[in-house]
């Protein structure tokens, strides 16, 4: 029998987690040819999500991993995949915005020979208009400048076979941008659409500020176009400056010295100063990324879990520390 792990990153989801499990079970219990396992990842919740998870893990088909703090959804998903063992892996949100009813069709995709069945939202009715507008603009932009294709509305709700999961795990960057990673690893992906729904309960963890920073990460993680833009800008400014220099020298030689010129001077100084700062800023974005990556910090840290094999590992580590 093929096994399927359902990975559910949860951050303060006390209001929906039980509902999620029962709703999802209704679908998976009907698929008798597969053995499902729910792997809840507690991403450092500050409410009693973990307690609820522990209760759920008393069921034979559920387990939990609790991270030592809030690492972000990307890291939580990675933690889940890293500790998955199923032939296939499903990733879905806890808030029921990802319809469990789609799961059978997603599995069919894999059975048809695809490596992955991914989903995208056909509508964005659950989101505020400003967010929708900015998101649309972001995807247009990022697809134009980066070497990966990120479909608008594509979320993390997907099923992958082991081959693809291993490829995703092999990309061990700390600053993860899954949408880009899923696309970058390649493989054959089937796309399904679903109608957007509002979350069942609780609140979204995204603020506009967080989304903006996320977008910036998405651009810098999969494209070096901004760096190239900096070089092009530098070249254009230098070239114009050179032409202007020739004009000024020629003018002085032909018409003699002329003192006024304060306005053009100030304008040029400010303009070029601005370009230099902007370029430094772009460089800084990438240097910051390199700085974080070279430290090779772990992507997540497990505090406790119901998974026996890794439990042992962490307990051994603790004991070793005591001996030392
Ligand atoms: N999530 C997480 N860590 C975080 C933020 C979110 O594990 O730091 C989880 C959250 O519990 C949910 C999923 O990621 O299961 C999607 O989060 P949310 O519903 O807030 O995002 P949205 O649907 O608004 O994009
Ligand atoms: Mg949501």
PDB file of N, CA, C and O and ligand atoms in Angstrom, residues 8-13 41 43 70-73 76 92-95 97 127 131 199 203-206 210, ligand 1:
ATOM      1  N   UNK A   8       1.302  19.602   7.716  1.00  0.00           N
ATOM      2  CA  UNK A   8       0.479  20.772   8.027  1.00  0.00           C
ATOM      3  C   UNK A   8       1.251  21.730   8.933  1.00  0.00           C
ATOM      4  O   UNK A   8       1.367  21.504  10.131  1.00  0.00           O
ATOM      5  N   UNK A   9       1.820  22.814   8.368  1.00  0.00           N
ATOM      6  CA  UNK A   9       2.485  23.796   9.218  1.00  0.00           C
ATOM      7  C   UNK A   9       1.440  24.586   9.998  1.00  0.00           C
ATOM      8  O   UNK A   9       0.439  25.019   9.419  1.00  0.00           O
ATOM      9  N   UNK A  10       1.645  24.741  11.286  1.00  0.00           N
ATOM     10  CA  UNK A  10       0.642  25.426  12.114  1.00  0.00           C
ATOM     11  C   UNK A  10       1.300  26.473  12.998  1.00  0.00           C
ATOM     12  O   UNK A  10       2.221  26.162  13.734  1.00  0.00           O
ATOM     13  N   UNK A  11       0.805  27.669  12.916  1.00  0.00           N
ATOM     14  CA  UNK A  11       1.264  28.713  13.818  1.00  0.00           C
ATOM     15  C   UNK A  11       0.032  29.375  14.421  1.00  0.00           C
ATOM     16  O   UNK A  11      -0.731  30.022  13.704  1.00  0.00           O
ATOM     17  N   UNK A  12      -0.170  29.171  15.687  1.00  0.00           N
ATOM     18  CA  UNK A  12      -1.358  29.688  16.383  1.00  0.00           C
ATOM     19  C   UNK A  12      -2.650  29.318  15.668  1.00  0.00           C
ATOM     20  O   UNK A  12      -3.414  30.187  15.258  1.00  0.00           O
ATOM     21  N   UNK A  13      -2.879  28.051  15.513  1.00  0.00           N
ATOM     22  CA  UNK A  13      -4.073  27.590  14.792  1.00  0.00           C
ATOM     23  C   UNK A  13      -5.025  26.837  15.724  1.00  0.00           C
ATOM     24  O   UNK A  13      -5.714  25.924  15.309  1.00  0.00           O
ATOM     25  N   UNK A  41       3.186  20.290  12.091  1.00  0.00           N
ATOM     26  CA  UNK A  41       4.409  20.967  12.525  1.00  0.00           C
ATOM     27  C   UNK A  41       4.019  22.228  13.275  1.00  0.00           C
ATOM     28  O   UNK A  41       3.432  23.139  12.698  1.00  0.00           O
ATOM     29  N   UNK A  43       4.863  25.521  14.569  1.00  0.00           N
ATOM     30  CA  UNK A  43       5.910  26.495  14.278  1.00  0.00           C
ATOM     31  C   UNK A  43       6.019  27.505  15.432  1.00  0.00           C
ATOM     32  O   UNK A  43       5.801  28.698  15.245  1.00  0.00           O
ATOM     33  N   UNK A  70       9.216  30.285  16.528  1.00  0.00           N
ATOM     34  CA  UNK A  70       8.573  30.524  15.238  1.00  0.00           C
ATOM     35  C   UNK A  70       9.639  30.742  14.160  1.00  0.00           C
ATOM     36  O   UNK A  70      10.333  31.760  14.152  1.00  0.00           O
ATOM     37  N   UNK A  71       9.775  29.768  13.277  1.00  0.00           N
ATOM     38  CA  UNK A  71      10.789  29.849  12.226  1.00  0.00           C
ATOM     39  C   UNK A  71      10.198  30.336  10.901  1.00  0.00           C
ATOM     40  O   UNK A  71      10.906  30.559   9.946  1.00  0.00           O
ATOM     41  N   UNK A  72       8.875  30.421  10.824  1.00  0.00           N
ATOM     42  CA  UNK A  72       8.233  30.804   9.573  1.00  0.00           C
ATOM     43  C   UNK A  72       7.729  29.582   8.834  1.00  0.00           C
ATOM     44  O   UNK A  72       8.251  28.474   9.003  1.00  0.00           O
ATOM     45  N   UNK A  73       6.708  29.798   7.993  1.00  0.00           N
ATOM     46  CA  UNK A  73       6.058  28.674   7.323  1.00  0.00           C
ATOM     47  C   UNK A  73       7.021  27.881   6.436  1.00  0.00           C
ATOM     48  O   UNK A  73       6.956  26.662   6.368  1.00  0.00           O
ATOM     49  N   UNK A  76       8.898  25.544   8.544  1.00  0.00           N
ATOM     50  CA  UNK A  76       8.004  24.517   9.078  1.00  0.00           C
ATOM     51  C   UNK A  76       7.730  23.450   8.018  1.00  0.00           C
ATOM     52  O   UNK A  76       7.723  22.252   8.300  1.00  0.00           O
ATOM     53  N   UNK A  92      -0.317  21.156   3.110  1.00  0.00           N
ATOM     54  CA  UNK A  92      -1.513  22.006   3.121  1.00  0.00           C
ATOM     55  C   UNK A  92      -1.633  22.856   4.375  1.00  0.00           C
ATOM     56  O   UNK A  92      -1.078  22.523   5.422  1.00  0.00           O
ATOM     57  N   UNK A  93      -2.332  23.993   4.255  1.00  0.00           N
ATOM     58  CA  UNK A  93      -2.529  24.900   5.384  1.00  0.00           C
ATOM     59  C   UNK A  93      -3.545  24.320   6.352  1.00  0.00           C
ATOM     60  O   UNK A  93      -4.419  23.549   5.965  1.00  0.00           O
ATOM     61  N   UNK A  94      -3.435  24.771   7.589  1.00  0.00           N
ATOM     62  CA  UNK A  94      -4.332  24.261   8.623  1.00  0.00           C
ATOM     63  C   UNK A  94      -5.694  24.952   8.607  1.00  0.00           C
ATOM     64  O   UNK A  94      -6.638  24.485   9.237  1.00  0.00           O
ATOM     65  N   UNK A  95      -5.806  26.058   7.877  1.00  0.00           N
ATOM     66  CA  UNK A  95      -7.018  26.873   8.029  1.00  0.00           C
ATOM     67  C   UNK A  95      -8.149  26.493   7.066  1.00  0.00           C
ATOM     68  O   UNK A  95      -9.113  27.219   6.934  1.00  0.00           O
ATOM     69  N   UNK A  97      -8.212  26.625   3.995  1.00  0.00           N
ATOM     70  CA  UNK A  97      -8.264  27.404   2.748  1.00  0.00           C
ATOM     71  C   UNK A  97      -7.823  26.537   1.577  1.00  0.00           C
ATOM     72  O   UNK A  97      -8.017  26.891   0.429  1.00  0.00           O
ATOM     73  N   UNK A 127      -9.145  37.657  -0.234  1.00  0.00           N
ATOM     74  CA  UNK A 127      -8.107  38.636   0.083  1.00  0.00           C
ATOM     75  C   UNK A 127      -8.606  40.065  -0.089  1.00  0.00           C
ATOM     76  O   UNK A 127      -9.452  40.333  -0.932  1.00  0.00           O
ATOM     77  N   UNK A 131      -4.190  43.884  -1.495  1.00  0.00           N
ATOM     78  CA  UNK A 131      -3.272  42.752  -1.491  1.00  0.00           C
ATOM     79  C   UNK A 131      -3.293  42.041  -2.845  1.00  0.00           C
ATOM     80  O   UNK A 131      -2.264  41.672  -3.392  1.00  0.00           O
ATOM     81  N   UNK A 199     -10.507  31.798   5.422  1.00  0.00           N
ATOM     82  CA  UNK A 199     -10.067  30.796   6.391  1.00  0.00           C
ATOM     83  C   UNK A 199     -11.209  30.438   7.347  1.00  0.00           C
ATOM     84  O   UNK A 199     -12.063  31.259   7.647  1.00  0.00           O
ATOM     85  N   UNK A 203      -6.803  33.922  12.351  1.00  0.00           N
ATOM     86  CA  UNK A 203      -6.390  35.060  11.526  1.00  0.00           C
ATOM     87  C   UNK A 203      -5.195  34.750  10.659  1.00  0.00           C
ATOM     88  O   UNK A 203      -4.370  33.920  11.011  1.00  0.00           O
ATOM     89  N   UNK A 204      -5.114  35.450   9.512  1.00  0.00           N
ATOM     90  CA  UNK A 204      -3.947  35.281   8.650  1.00  0.00           C
ATOM     91  C   UNK A 204      -2.717  35.827   9.358  1.00  0.00           C
ATOM     92  O   UNK A 204      -2.805  36.739  10.162  1.00  0.00           O
ATOM     93  N   UNK A 205      -1.555  35.219   9.069  1.00  0.00           N
ATOM     94  CA  UNK A 205      -0.321  35.646   9.737  1.00  0.00           C
ATOM     95  C   UNK A 205       0.415  36.679   8.902  1.00  0.00           C
ATOM     96  O   UNK A 205       1.507  37.087   9.218  1.00  0.00           O
ATOM     97  N   UNK A 206      -0.197  37.062   7.784  1.00  0.00           N
ATOM     98  CA  UNK A 206       0.491  37.974   6.875  1.00  0.00           C
ATOM     99  C   UNK A 206       0.034  39.403   7.061  1.00  0.00           C
ATOM    100  O   UNK A 206      -1.142  39.695   6.979  1.00  0.00           O
ATOM    101  N   UNK A 210       4.988  42.245   6.004  1.00  0.00           N
ATOM    102  CA  UNK A 210       5.586  40.917   5.861  1.00  0.00           C
ATOM    103  C   UNK A 210       5.560  40.471   4.398  1.00  0.00           C
ATOM    104  O   UNK A 210       6.501  39.878   3.900  1.00  0.00           O
TER     105      UNK A 210
HETATM  106  N1  LIG B   1       2.180  29.374   9.276  1.00  0.00           N
HETATM  107  C1  LIG B   1       3.317  28.832   9.888  1.00  0.00           C
HETATM  108  N2  LIG B   1       4.277  29.696  10.378  1.00  0.00           N
HETATM  109  C2  LIG B   1       4.171  31.050  10.269  1.00  0.00           C
HETATM  110  C3  LIG B   1       3.027  31.571   9.613  1.00  0.00           C
HETATM  111  C4  LIG B   1       2.058  30.694   9.129  1.00  0.00           C
HETATM  112  O1  LIG B   1       3.458  27.628  10.020  1.00  0.00           O
HETATM  113  O2  LIG B   1       5.059  31.763  10.735  1.00  0.00           O
HETATM  114  C5  LIG B   1       1.137  28.460   8.752  1.00  0.00           C
HETATM  115  C6  LIG B   1      -0.256  28.760   9.260  1.00  0.00           C
HETATM  116  O3  LIG B   1      -0.502  28.153  10.505  1.00  0.00           O
HETATM  117  C7  LIG B   1      -1.133  28.171   8.154  1.00  0.00           C
HETATM  118  C8  LIG B   1      -0.281  28.406   6.909  1.00  0.00           C
HETATM  119  O4  LIG B   1       1.050  28.602   7.367  1.00  0.00           O
HETATM  120  O5  LIG B   1      -1.356  26.795   8.324  1.00  0.00           O
HETATM  121  C9  LIG B   1      -0.765  29.588   6.101  1.00  0.00           C
HETATM  122  O6  LIG B   1      -0.817  30.735   6.924  1.00  0.00           O
HETATM  123  P1  LIG B   1      -1.943  31.841   6.750  1.00  0.00           P
HETATM  124  O7  LIG B   1      -3.281  31.206   6.661  1.00  0.00           O
HETATM  125  O8  LIG B   1      -1.725  32.839   7.844  1.00  0.00           O
HETATM  126  O9  LIG B   1      -1.535  32.494   5.372  1.00  0.00           O
HETATM  127  P2  LIG B   1      -2.527  32.943   4.169  1.00  0.00           P
HETATM  128  O10 LIG B   1      -3.456  31.803   3.919  1.00  0.00           O
HETATM  129  O11 LIG B   1      -3.224  34.160   4.660  1.00  0.00           O
HETATM  130  O12 LIG B   1      -1.591  33.205   3.029  1.00  0.00           O
END
